[in-house]
Amino acid sequence: MVARPSRHRLLTLSSAVLTAFTLTLGVAAPAGAAPAAPPADVAAVQAVAPRPAAAAGWLARQLVDGERFEAVFGGVAYPDAGLTLDAVLAFAAAGVADDYGANALDWVTRADIRDGYLGDGVTEAYAGATAKLALTVAVRGDDPTDVGGVDLVSRLQSLQAPDGRFSDRSAYGDYSNTFSQSFAILALTRTPQGAPATAAQWLAGIRCADGGYPVVAAQATCVSDVDATALAVQALRAAGRSADATAGLQWLVSVQRTDGGFPNADGLSNANSTGLAAQALRDGGRPLAWLRARIHLVGLQVGCSGAPADRGAIDFDGGSFDPATAVRATTQAVLGLTGTGYAHLSTTTATPGAPSLPCL
């Protein structure tokens, strides 16, 4: 039988973990206090420090020709601009692979790829895609009002209805949703004029009774969604509506599983939903819930015992490693591992190169 640790030992370990967690978050010590020497247990926490960089490095190495992701249907490869932008945002969050991020954004903003993704701006214009590209351009420190001669900010503003909602203009229908609205707000808060108050008011108004947010607003029964809520609360906080975001954050905490992960429609914890939820939780001031989610994400990362080509990747659900789902899972997991919100992403201090997981 394994000896049970003493109560004193448990308290010591708890104190060490909390101290390490405080150091990890960068919380300041009381004024006048001398810096404490890190306890031995801090090493366990600091051991996960390379994890986001290694995940982003693996992701960078998966880019086709070092610049893009593709979706394959029926043996034919099609450009996947949305997933490529997710990777650029992940690189920014991890602060690495800056050269890959620049190449990827150059590819997305090529006229043929850009217009296929956003629409031509006349008969076809997609709110979510326009907002996501505008946000990514701003994150990389470029000008979203001039992307190859296209003013993404003006185009996005033209898609806003009087009630504040951003909608698609398309002959194929309107597929805008909570993600579109949230990305639009996040993109416009980075502009000098900011996001219109009506945009955040509309988003706040679709909240479900339990505090979460649905993917689409027009539902007979409002059903909260983890991913949509994670995006919505970040957008609302960026727009200065913290009180409206609080209910969403509380709902996220309430649905976090005992393993620290977050489920979505299938009810199983997965890296995609956990990554977005973790990002929202740290951005929204819920550090303990973020830490639990982060630990879950670390548990999904392929470590040094995995195949060398897979090390650093984040598996979708901890089952058999599937490269087909690992790319998208890794893009969103990196956001959760760092906890940096979309509103605060920047490449100002990012470094080039695709780091690998340090293995002896």
mmCIF file of C-alpha atoms in Angstrom:
data_model
loop_
_atom_site.group_PDB
_atom_site.id
_atom_site.type_symbol
_atom_site.label_atom_id
_atom_site.label_comp_id
_atom_site.label_asym_id
_atom_site.label_seq_id
_atom_site.Cartn_x
_atom_site.Cartn_y
_atom_site.Cartn_z
ATOM 1 C CA MET A 1 0.000 0.000 0.000
ATOM 2 C CA VAL A 2 1.312 3.448 -0.891
ATOM 3 C CA ALA A 3 1.833 5.676 2.127
ATOM 4 C CA ARG A 4 -0.552 8.611 2.234
ATOM 5 C CA PRO A 5 1.243 11.994 2.347
ATOM 6 C CA SER A 6 0.963 13.925 5.565
ATOM 7 C CA ARG A 7 -1.318 16.925 5.852
ATOM 8 C CA HIS A 8 1.764 19.124 6.171
ATOM 9 C CA ARG A 9 3.143 17.716 2.925
ATOM 10 C CA LEU A 10 -0.164 18.306 1.138
ATOM 11 C CA LEU A 11 -0.230 21.913 2.315
ATOM 12 C CA THR A 12 3.373 22.375 1.206
ATOM 13 C CA LEU A 13 2.623 20.983 -2.240
ATOM 14 C CA SER A 14 -0.508 23.118 -2.589
ATOM 15 C CA SER A 15 1.434 26.207 -1.618
ATOM 16 C CA ALA A 16 4.177 25.359 -4.097
ATOM 17 C CA VAL A 17 1.751 24.823 -6.961
ATOM 18 C CA LEU A 18 -0.080 28.073 -6.238
ATOM 19 C CA THR A 19 3.233 29.918 -6.008
ATOM 20 C CA ALA A 20 4.328 28.438 -9.306
ATOM 21 C CA PHE A 21 0.984 29.281 -10.878
ATOM 22 C CA THR A 22 1.278 32.868 -9.644
ATOM 23 C CA LEU A 23 4.742 33.125 -11.178
ATOM 24 C CA THR A 24 3.453 31.657 -14.423
ATOM 25 C CA LEU A 25 0.685 34.243 -14.630
ATOM 26 C CA GLY A 26 3.081 37.058 -13.828
ATOM 27 C CA VAL A 27 1.121 38.313 -10.809
ATOM 28 C CA ALA A 28 3.124 40.933 -8.941
ATOM 29 C CA ALA A 29 4.380 40.278 -5.413
ATOM 30 C CA PRO A 30 3.281 42.616 -2.608
ATOM 31 C CA ALA A 31 5.101 45.949 -2.606
ATOM 32 C CA GLY A 32 8.409 45.787 -0.795
ATOM 33 C CA ALA A 33 8.482 41.984 -0.704
ATOM 34 C CA ALA A 34 11.713 40.269 -1.683
ATOM 35 C CA PRO A 35 11.414 37.842 -4.606
ATOM 36 C CA ALA A 36 10.932 34.344 -3.233
ATOM 37 C CA ALA A 37 13.130 31.520 -4.434
ATOM 38 C CA PRO A 38 11.043 29.171 -6.579
ATOM 39 C CA PRO A 39 10.245 25.942 -4.728
ATOM 40 C CA ALA A 40 11.337 22.648 -6.248
ATOM 41 C CA ASP A 41 7.779 21.943 -7.403
ATOM 42 C CA VAL A 42 7.900 24.956 -9.732
ATOM 43 C CA ALA A 43 9.961 22.815 -12.080
ATOM 44 C CA ALA A 44 6.886 20.705 -12.754
ATOM 45 C CA VAL A 45 4.927 23.763 -13.799
ATOM 46 C CA GLN A 46 7.760 25.349 -15.757
ATOM 47 C CA ALA A 47 8.246 22.090 -17.644
ATOM 48 C CA VAL A 48 5.175 22.909 -19.739
ATOM 49 C CA ALA A 49 6.536 26.337 -20.703
ATOM 50 C CA PRO A 50 7.847 25.140 -24.127
ATOM 51 C CA ARG A 51 4.497 23.517 -24.928
ATOM 52 C CA PRO A 52 2.815 26.378 -26.848
ATOM 53 C CA ALA A 53 5.974 27.082 -28.848
ATOM 54 C CA ALA A 54 6.412 23.409 -29.712
ATOM 55 C CA ALA A 55 2.756 23.153 -30.753
ATOM 56 C CA ALA A 56 3.090 26.231 -32.964
ATOM 57 C CA GLY A 57 6.344 24.869 -34.373
ATOM 58 C CA TRP A 58 4.692 21.580 -35.317
ATOM 59 C CA LEU A 59 1.843 23.523 -36.899
ATOM 60 C CA ALA A 60 4.259 25.628 -38.948
ATOM 61 C CA ARG A 61 5.926 22.507 -40.294
ATOM 62 C CA GLN A 62 2.560 21.236 -41.574
ATOM 63 C CA LEU A 63 1.988 24.238 -43.856
ATOM 64 C CA VAL A 64 1.991 23.312 -47.525
ATOM 65 C CA ASP A 65 4.992 25.016 -49.135
ATOM 66 C CA GLY A 66 5.450 26.846 -45.847
ATOM 67 C CA GLU A 67 2.521 29.142 -46.562
ATOM 68 C CA ARG A 68 -0.930 27.545 -46.501
ATOM 69 C CA PHE A 69 -3.338 24.811 -45.487
ATOM 70 C CA GLU A 70 -5.557 22.984 -47.914
ATOM 71 C CA ALA A 71 -8.763 20.993 -47.709
ATOM 72 C CA VAL A 72 -8.916 17.857 -49.846
ATOM 73 C CA PHE A 73 -12.247 16.658 -51.279
ATOM 74 C CA GLY A 74 -12.469 13.837 -53.770
ATOM 75 C CA GLY A 75 -8.736 13.862 -54.212
ATOM 76 C CA VAL A 76 -8.707 17.567 -55.123
ATOM 77 C CA ALA A 77 -6.921 20.114 -52.889
ATOM 78 C CA TYR A 78 -8.687 23.409 -52.269
ATOM 79 C CA PRO A 79 -7.220 26.450 -50.463
ATOM 80 C CA ASP A 80 -8.288 26.712 -46.817
ATOM 81 C CA ALA A 81 -7.798 30.365 -46.006
ATOM 82 C CA GLY A 82 -9.747 30.200 -42.746
ATOM 83 C CA LEU A 83 -7.591 27.456 -41.257
ATOM 84 C CA THR A 84 -4.470 29.235 -42.486
ATOM 85 C CA LEU A 85 -5.538 32.382 -40.624
ATOM 86 C CA ASP A 86 -6.147 30.290 -37.499
ATOM 87 C CA ALA A 87 -2.522 29.190 -37.758
ATOM 88 C CA VAL A 88 -1.300 32.790 -38.116
ATOM 89 C CA LEU A 89 -3.178 33.709 -34.936
ATOM 90 C CA ALA A 90 -1.730 30.672 -33.150
ATOM 91 C CA PHE A 91 1.803 31.722 -34.148
ATOM 92 C CA ALA A 92 1.105 35.173 -32.718
ATOM 93 C CA ALA A 93 -0.188 33.675 -29.465
ATOM 94 C CA ALA A 94 2.916 31.487 -29.069
ATOM 95 C CA GLY A 95 5.255 34.265 -30.160
ATOM 96 C CA VAL A 96 7.139 32.019 -32.609
ATOM 97 C CA ALA A 97 7.106 31.079 -36.310
ATOM 98 C CA ASP A 98 6.814 34.742 -37.240
ATOM 99 C CA ASP A 99 8.306 34.081 -40.671
ATOM 100 C CA TYR A 100 5.718 31.379 -41.318
ATOM 101 C CA GLY A 101 2.981 33.757 -40.171
ATOM 102 C CA ALA A 102 4.172 36.419 -42.624
ATOM 103 C CA ASN A 103 4.273 33.933 -45.497
ATOM 104 C CA ALA A 104 0.840 32.571 -44.640
ATOM 105 C CA LEU A 105 -0.761 36.014 -44.485
ATOM 106 C CA ASP A 106 0.903 36.959 -47.782
ATOM 107 C CA TRP A 107 -0.724 33.879 -49.304
ATOM 108 C CA VAL A 108 -4.193 34.601 -47.901
ATOM 109 C CA THR A 109 -4.051 38.208 -49.103
ATOM 110 C CA ARG A 110 -3.161 37.283 -52.668
ATOM 111 C CA ALA A 111 -5.997 38.663 -54.795
ATOM 112 C CA ASP A 112 -7.220 35.276 -55.993
ATOM 113 C CA ILE A 113 -7.182 33.653 -52.544
ATOM 114 C CA ARG A 114 -8.484 36.760 -50.767
ATOM 115 C CA ASP A 115 -11.456 37.236 -53.075
ATOM 116 C CA GLY A 116 -12.317 33.561 -53.028
ATOM 117 C CA TYR A 117 -12.399 33.720 -49.230
ATOM 118 C CA LEU A 118 -14.093 37.099 -48.699
ATOM 119 C CA GLY A 119 -16.226 37.334 -51.810
ATOM 120 C CA ASP A 120 -15.833 39.984 -54.502
ATOM 121 C CA GLY A 121 -17.232 42.694 -52.227
ATOM 122 C CA VAL A 122 -20.081 43.492 -54.608
ATOM 123 C CA THR A 123 -22.427 40.566 -55.145
ATOM 124 C CA GLU A 124 -20.675 38.396 -52.576
ATOM 125 C CA ALA A 125 -19.300 39.579 -49.215
ATOM 126 C CA TYR A 126 -18.931 37.346 -46.168
ATOM 127 C CA ALA A 127 -18.951 39.000 -42.754
ATOM 128 C CA GLY A 128 -17.097 36.348 -40.769
ATOM 129 C CA ALA A 129 -14.306 35.920 -43.302
ATOM 130 C CA THR A 130 -13.878 39.678 -43.721
ATOM 131 C CA ALA A 131 -13.723 40.175 -39.961
ATOM 132 C CA LYS A 132 -11.282 37.331 -39.373
ATOM 133 C CA LEU A 133 -8.892 38.557 -42.045
ATOM 134 C CA ALA A 134 -9.126 42.145 -40.787
ATOM 135 C CA LEU A 135 -8.336 40.981 -37.246
ATOM 136 C CA THR A 136 -5.390 38.864 -38.385
ATOM 137 C CA VAL A 137 -3.942 41.691 -40.455
ATOM 138 C CA ALA A 138 -4.164 43.986 -37.428
ATOM 139 C CA VAL A 139 -2.594 41.368 -35.138
ATOM 140 C CA ARG A 140 0.407 41.259 -37.448
ATOM 141 C CA GLY A 141 0.693 45.046 -37.301
ATOM 142 C CA ASP A 142 -0.479 45.701 -40.850
ATOM 143 C CA ASP A 143 -3.229 47.993 -42.111
ATOM 144 C CA PRO A 144 -6.650 46.353 -42.579
ATOM 145 C CA THR A 145 -7.860 49.390 -44.540
ATOM 146 C CA ASP A 146 -5.461 48.540 -47.372
ATOM 147 C CA VAL A 147 -5.082 44.843 -48.052
ATOM 148 C CA GLY A 148 -4.016 44.719 -51.664
ATOM 149 C CA GLY A 149 -6.168 47.774 -52.324
ATOM 150 C CA VAL A 150 -9.176 46.454 -50.388
ATOM 151 C CA ASP A 151 -10.441 48.341 -47.337
ATOM 152 C CA LEU A 152 -11.561 45.483 -45.094
ATOM 153 C CA VAL A 153 -12.820 47.854 -42.404
ATOM 154 C CA SER A 154 -15.152 49.718 -44.743
ATOM 155 C CA ARG A 155 -16.343 46.481 -46.281
ATOM 156 C CA LEU A 156 -17.088 45.026 -42.864
ATOM 157 C CA GLN A 157 -18.949 48.160 -41.806
ATOM 158 C CA SER A 158 -21.067 47.923 -44.970
ATOM 159 C CA LEU A 159 -22.293 44.514 -43.802
ATOM 160 C CA GLN A 160 -23.752 45.831 -40.539
ATOM 161 C CA ALA A 161 -27.512 46.214 -40.281
ATOM 162 C CA PRO A 162 -29.157 49.041 -38.295
ATOM 163 C CA ASP A 163 -29.807 46.655 -35.385
ATOM 164 C CA GLY A 164 -26.063 46.038 -35.061
ATOM 165 C CA ARG A 165 -25.850 42.593 -36.640
ATOM 166 C CA PHE A 166 -23.182 41.786 -39.248
ATOM 167 C CA SER A 167 -24.590 39.655 -42.063
ATOM 168 C CA ASP A 168 -23.405 38.097 -45.301
ATOM 169 C CA ARG A 169 -24.343 39.604 -48.639
ATOM 170 C CA SER A 170 -24.650 36.584 -50.886
ATOM 171 C CA ALA A 171 -26.801 34.921 -53.478
ATOM 172 C CA TYR A 172 -26.254 31.683 -51.575
ATOM 173 C CA GLY A 173 -27.825 32.862 -48.325
ATOM 174 C CA ASP A 174 -26.704 34.428 -45.069
ATOM 175 C CA TYR A 175 -24.504 32.139 -42.995
ATOM 176 C CA SER A 176 -23.356 34.731 -40.478
ATOM 177 C CA ASN A 177 -23.506 33.697 -36.827
ATOM 178 C CA THR A 178 -22.111 34.418 -33.375
ATOM 179 C CA PHE A 179 -18.570 33.800 -34.606
ATOM 180 C CA SER A 180 -19.032 36.373 -37.383
ATOM 181 C CA GLN A 181 -20.378 38.948 -34.948
ATOM 182 C CA SER A 182 -17.642 38.326 -32.401
ATOM 183 C CA PHE A 183 -14.798 38.520 -34.915
ATOM 184 C CA ALA A 184 -16.314 41.699 -36.365
ATOM 185 C CA ILE A 185 -16.318 43.340 -32.942
ATOM 186 C CA LEU A 186 -12.783 42.132 -32.177
ATOM 187 C CA ALA A 187 -11.527 43.454 -35.524
ATOM 188 C CA LEU A 188 -13.227 46.843 -35.233
ATOM 189 C CA THR A 189 -12.090 47.463 -31.653
ATOM 190 C CA ARG A 190 -8.569 47.658 -33.101
ATOM 191 C CA THR A 191 -9.530 50.540 -35.406
ATOM 192 C CA PRO A 192 -9.462 54.235 -34.387
ATOM 193 C CA GLN A 193 -13.269 54.450 -34.494
ATOM 194 C CA GLY A 194 -13.761 51.245 -32.498
ATOM 195 C CA ALA A 195 -16.653 48.820 -32.748
ATOM 196 C CA PRO A 196 -20.155 50.309 -32.958
ATOM 197 C CA ALA A 197 -22.009 50.065 -29.651
ATOM 198 C CA THR A 198 -24.944 48.506 -31.483
ATOM 199 C CA ALA A 199 -22.777 45.539 -32.503
ATOM 200 C CA ALA A 200 -21.998 44.559 -28.918
ATOM 201 C CA GLN A 201 -25.567 45.320 -27.870
ATOM 202 C CA TRP A 202 -26.899 42.911 -30.489
ATOM 203 C CA LEU A 203 -24.445 40.214 -29.394
ATOM 204 C CA ALA A 204 -25.321 40.638 -25.733
ATOM 205 C CA GLY A 205 -28.990 40.386 -26.641
ATOM 206 C CA ILE A 206 -28.769 36.833 -28.004
ATOM 207 C CA ARG A 207 -27.522 35.342 -24.736
ATOM 208 C CA CYS A 208 -29.357 32.230 -23.583
ATOM 209 C CA ALA A 209 -31.112 32.064 -20.226
ATOM 210 C CA ASP A 210 -28.300 29.954 -18.739
ATOM 211 C CA GLY A 211 -25.724 32.659 -19.543
ATOM 212 C CA GLY A 212 -24.056 31.054 -22.550
ATOM 213 C CA TYR A 213 -24.290 32.054 -26.190
ATOM 214 C CA PRO A 214 -25.697 30.097 -29.147
ATOM 215 C CA VAL A 215 -24.024 29.594 -32.515
ATOM 216 C CA VAL A 216 -27.000 31.152 -34.311
ATOM 217 C CA ALA A 217 -29.459 33.642 -32.888
ATOM 218 C CA ALA A 218 -32.696 32.437 -34.479
ATOM 219 C CA GLN A 219 -33.488 29.311 -32.501
ATOM 220 C CA ALA A 220 -36.794 28.063 -31.144
ATOM 221 C CA THR A 221 -34.843 27.057 -28.032
ATOM 222 C CA CYS A 222 -31.648 28.912 -27.219
ATOM 223 C CA VAL A 223 -28.835 26.360 -26.839
ATOM 224 C CA SER A 224 -25.519 27.588 -25.444
ATOM 225 C CA ASP A 225 -22.365 26.528 -27.276
ATOM 226 C CA VAL A 226 -18.867 26.406 -25.762
ATOM 227 C CA ASP A 227 -17.015 27.742 -28.817
ATOM 228 C CA ALA A 228 -19.531 30.496 -29.527
ATOM 229 C CA THR A 229 -19.560 31.565 -25.883
ATOM 230 C CA ALA A 230 -15.755 31.678 -25.744
ATOM 231 C CA LEU A 231 -15.680 34.035 -28.729
ATOM 232 C CA ALA A 232 -18.623 36.124 -27.574
ATOM 233 C CA VAL A 233 -17.275 36.871 -24.106
ATOM 234 C CA GLN A 234 -13.934 37.980 -25.563
ATOM 235 C CA ALA A 235 -15.684 40.297 -28.003
ATOM 236 C CA LEU A 236 -17.934 41.743 -25.315
ATOM 237 C CA ARG A 237 -14.996 42.393 -23.009
ATOM 238 C CA ALA A 238 -13.080 44.052 -25.850
ATOM 239 C CA ALA A 239 -16.093 46.283 -26.488
ATOM 240 C CA GLY A 240 -16.191 47.347 -22.838
ATOM 241 C CA ARG A 241 -19.208 45.255 -21.844
ATOM 242 C CA SER A 242 -17.598 43.171 -19.118
ATOM 243 C CA ALA A 243 -20.853 42.772 -17.231
ATOM 244 C CA ASP A 244 -22.439 41.113 -20.265
ATOM 245 C CA ALA A 245 -19.438 38.814 -20.598
ATOM 246 C CA THR A 246 -19.573 37.701 -16.968
ATOM 247 C CA ALA A 247 -22.631 35.503 -17.455
ATOM 248 C CA GLY A 248 -20.926 33.732 -20.330
ATOM 249 C CA LEU A 249 -17.774 33.150 -18.302
ATOM 250 C CA GLN A 250 -19.819 31.746 -15.437
ATOM 251 C CA TRP A 251 -21.570 29.395 -17.841
ATOM 252 C CA LEU A 252 -18.232 28.197 -19.224
ATOM 253 C CA VAL A 253 -16.995 27.408 -15.716
ATOM 254 C CA SER A 254 -20.234 25.545 -15.000
ATOM 255 C CA VAL A 255 -19.825 23.196 -17.974
ATOM 256 C CA GLN A 256 -16.112 22.468 -17.529
ATOM 257 C CA ARG A 257 -15.660 18.731 -17.118
ATOM 258 C CA THR A 258 -13.877 17.059 -14.232
ATOM 259 C CA ASP A 259 -10.922 16.346 -16.537
ATOM 260 C CA GLY A 260 -10.534 20.097 -17.091
ATOM 261 C CA GLY A 261 -11.652 19.886 -20.692
ATOM 262 C CA PHE A 262 -14.677 21.264 -22.494
ATOM 263 C CA PRO A 263 -17.121 19.368 -24.682
ATOM 264 C CA ASN A 264 -19.229 20.544 -27.532
ATOM 265 C CA ALA A 265 -22.048 18.898 -29.447
ATOM 266 C CA ASP A 266 -20.779 15.339 -28.975
ATOM 267 C CA GLY A 267 -20.395 15.754 -25.213
ATOM 268 C CA LEU A 268 -16.731 14.711 -25.176
ATOM 269 C CA SER A 269 -13.837 16.929 -24.165
ATOM 270 C CA ASN A 270 -11.831 18.034 -27.180
ATOM 271 C CA ALA A 271 -8.860 20.267 -27.872
ATOM 272 C CA ASN A 272 -10.744 22.717 -30.082
ATOM 273 C CA SER A 273 -13.429 23.665 -27.589
ATOM 274 C CA THR A 274 -11.048 23.441 -24.631
ATOM 275 C CA GLY A 275 -8.552 25.721 -26.365
ATOM 276 C CA LEU A 276 -11.088 28.455 -27.077
ATOM 277 C CA ALA A 277 -12.689 28.166 -23.643
ATOM 278 C CA ALA A 278 -9.308 28.289 -21.912
ATOM 279 C CA GLN A 279 -8.359 31.404 -23.855
ATOM 280 C CA ALA A 280 -11.603 33.115 -22.819
ATOM 281 C CA LEU A 281 -11.225 32.048 -19.195
ATOM 282 C CA ARG A 282 -7.767 33.487 -18.715
ATOM 283 C CA ASP A 283 -8.653 36.626 -20.675
ATOM 284 C CA GLY A 284 -11.760 36.953 -18.514
ATOM 285 C CA GLY A 285 -9.970 36.576 -15.162
ATOM 286 C CA ARG A 286 -10.789 32.945 -14.322
ATOM 287 C CA PRO A 287 -7.214 31.669 -13.742
ATOM 288 C CA LEU A 288 -7.973 28.449 -11.867
ATOM 289 C CA ALA A 289 -10.446 27.245 -14.484
ATOM 290 C CA TRP A 290 -7.884 28.212 -17.143
ATOM 291 C CA LEU A 291 -5.169 26.225 -15.388
ATOM 292 C CA ARG A 292 -7.369 23.106 -15.296
ATOM 293 C CA ALA A 293 -8.100 23.490 -19.001
ATOM 294 C CA ARG A 294 -4.428 24.094 -19.769
ATOM 295 C CA ILE A 295 -3.416 20.918 -17.957
ATOM 296 C CA HIS A 296 -5.965 19.025 -20.027
ATOM 297 C CA LEU A 297 -4.506 20.462 -23.240
ATOM 298 C CA VAL A 298 -0.975 19.536 -22.195
ATOM 299 C CA GLY A 299 -2.242 15.989 -21.699
ATOM 300 C CA LEU A 300 -3.385 15.936 -25.345
ATOM 301 C CA GLN A 301 -0.014 17.028 -26.694
ATOM 302 C CA VAL A 302 2.199 14.451 -28.368
ATOM 303 C CA GLY A 303 5.287 14.233 -26.186
ATOM 304 C CA CYS A 304 8.748 12.789 -26.480
ATOM 305 C CA SER A 305 7.445 9.212 -26.529
ATOM 306 C CA GLY A 306 5.485 9.919 -29.705
ATOM 307 C CA ALA A 307 6.680 9.685 -33.286
ATOM 308 C CA PRO A 308 9.256 12.442 -33.944
ATOM 309 C CA ALA A 309 7.160 13.914 -36.756
ATOM 310 C CA ASP A 310 4.149 14.261 -34.426
ATOM 311 C CA ARG A 311 5.841 15.705 -31.330
ATOM 312 C CA GLY A 312 4.336 18.982 -30.264
ATOM 313 C CA ALA A 313 1.017 18.436 -32.035
ATOM 314 C CA ILE A 314 -2.207 18.550 -30.052
ATOM 315 C CA ASP A 315 -4.491 15.582 -30.524
ATOM 316 C CA PHE A 316 -8.199 16.274 -30.918
ATOM 317 C CA ASP A 317 -9.470 14.080 -28.095
ATOM 318 C CA GLY A 318 -6.653 11.917 -26.752
ATOM 319 C CA GLY A 319 -7.512 8.885 -28.851
ATOM 320 C CA SER A 320 -5.429 7.562 -31.708
ATOM 321 C CA PHE A 321 -3.458 10.455 -33.165
ATOM 322 C CA ASP A 322 -5.085 11.718 -36.350
ATOM 323 C CA PRO A 323 -3.083 14.257 -38.403
ATOM 324 C CA ALA A 324 -6.280 15.216 -40.239
ATOM 325 C CA THR A 325 -7.875 16.671 -37.082
ATOM 326 C CA ALA A 326 -4.661 17.610 -35.276
ATOM 327 C CA VAL A 327 -3.988 20.697 -37.402
ATOM 328 C CA ARG A 328 -7.205 22.476 -36.489
ATOM 329 C CA ALA A 329 -7.033 21.168 -32.921
ATOM 330 C CA THR A 330 -3.517 22.556 -32.532
ATOM 331 C CA THR A 331 -4.418 26.013 -33.850
ATOM 332 C CA GLN A 332 -7.066 26.447 -31.176
ATOM 333 C CA ALA A 333 -5.214 24.600 -28.425
ATOM 334 C CA VAL A 334 -2.275 27.018 -28.686
ATOM 335 C CA LEU A 335 -4.673 29.854 -27.844
ATOM 336 C CA GLY A 336 -5.705 28.012 -24.694
ATOM 337 C CA LEU A 337 -2.169 27.064 -23.691
ATOM 338 C CA THR A 338 -1.073 30.696 -23.727
ATOM 339 C CA GLY A 339 -4.392 32.167 -22.617
ATOM 340 C CA THR A 340 -3.796 35.357 -24.599
ATOM 341 C CA GLY A 341 -7.121 36.750 -25.769
ATOM 342 C CA TYR A 342 -7.782 37.716 -29.370
ATOM 343 C CA ALA A 343 -7.977 41.373 -28.313
ATOM 344 C CA HIS A 344 -4.385 41.270 -27.071
ATOM 345 C CA LEU A 345 -2.625 39.178 -29.701
ATOM 346 C CA SER A 346 0.426 40.812 -31.244
ATOM 347 C CA THR A 347 3.565 39.841 -33.135
ATOM 348 C CA THR A 348 5.663 42.715 -31.796
ATOM 349 C CA THR A 349 8.037 40.394 -29.932
ATOM 350 C CA ALA A 350 7.505 37.249 -32.031
ATOM 351 C CA THR A 351 10.536 35.311 -33.223
ATOM 352 C CA PRO A 352 11.078 33.342 -36.449
ATOM 353 C CA GLY A 353 11.513 29.608 -36.710
ATOM 354 C CA ALA A 354 9.487 26.506 -35.898
ATOM 355 C CA PRO A 355 10.563 25.225 -32.454
ATOM 356 C CA SER A 356 10.452 21.532 -31.605
ATOM 357 C CA LEU A 357 9.563 19.935 -28.323
ATOM 358 C CA PRO A 358 12.838 19.617 -26.368
ATOM 359 C CA CYS A 359 13.482 15.889 -25.984
ATOM 360 C CA LEU A 360 16.646 14.311 -24.613
#
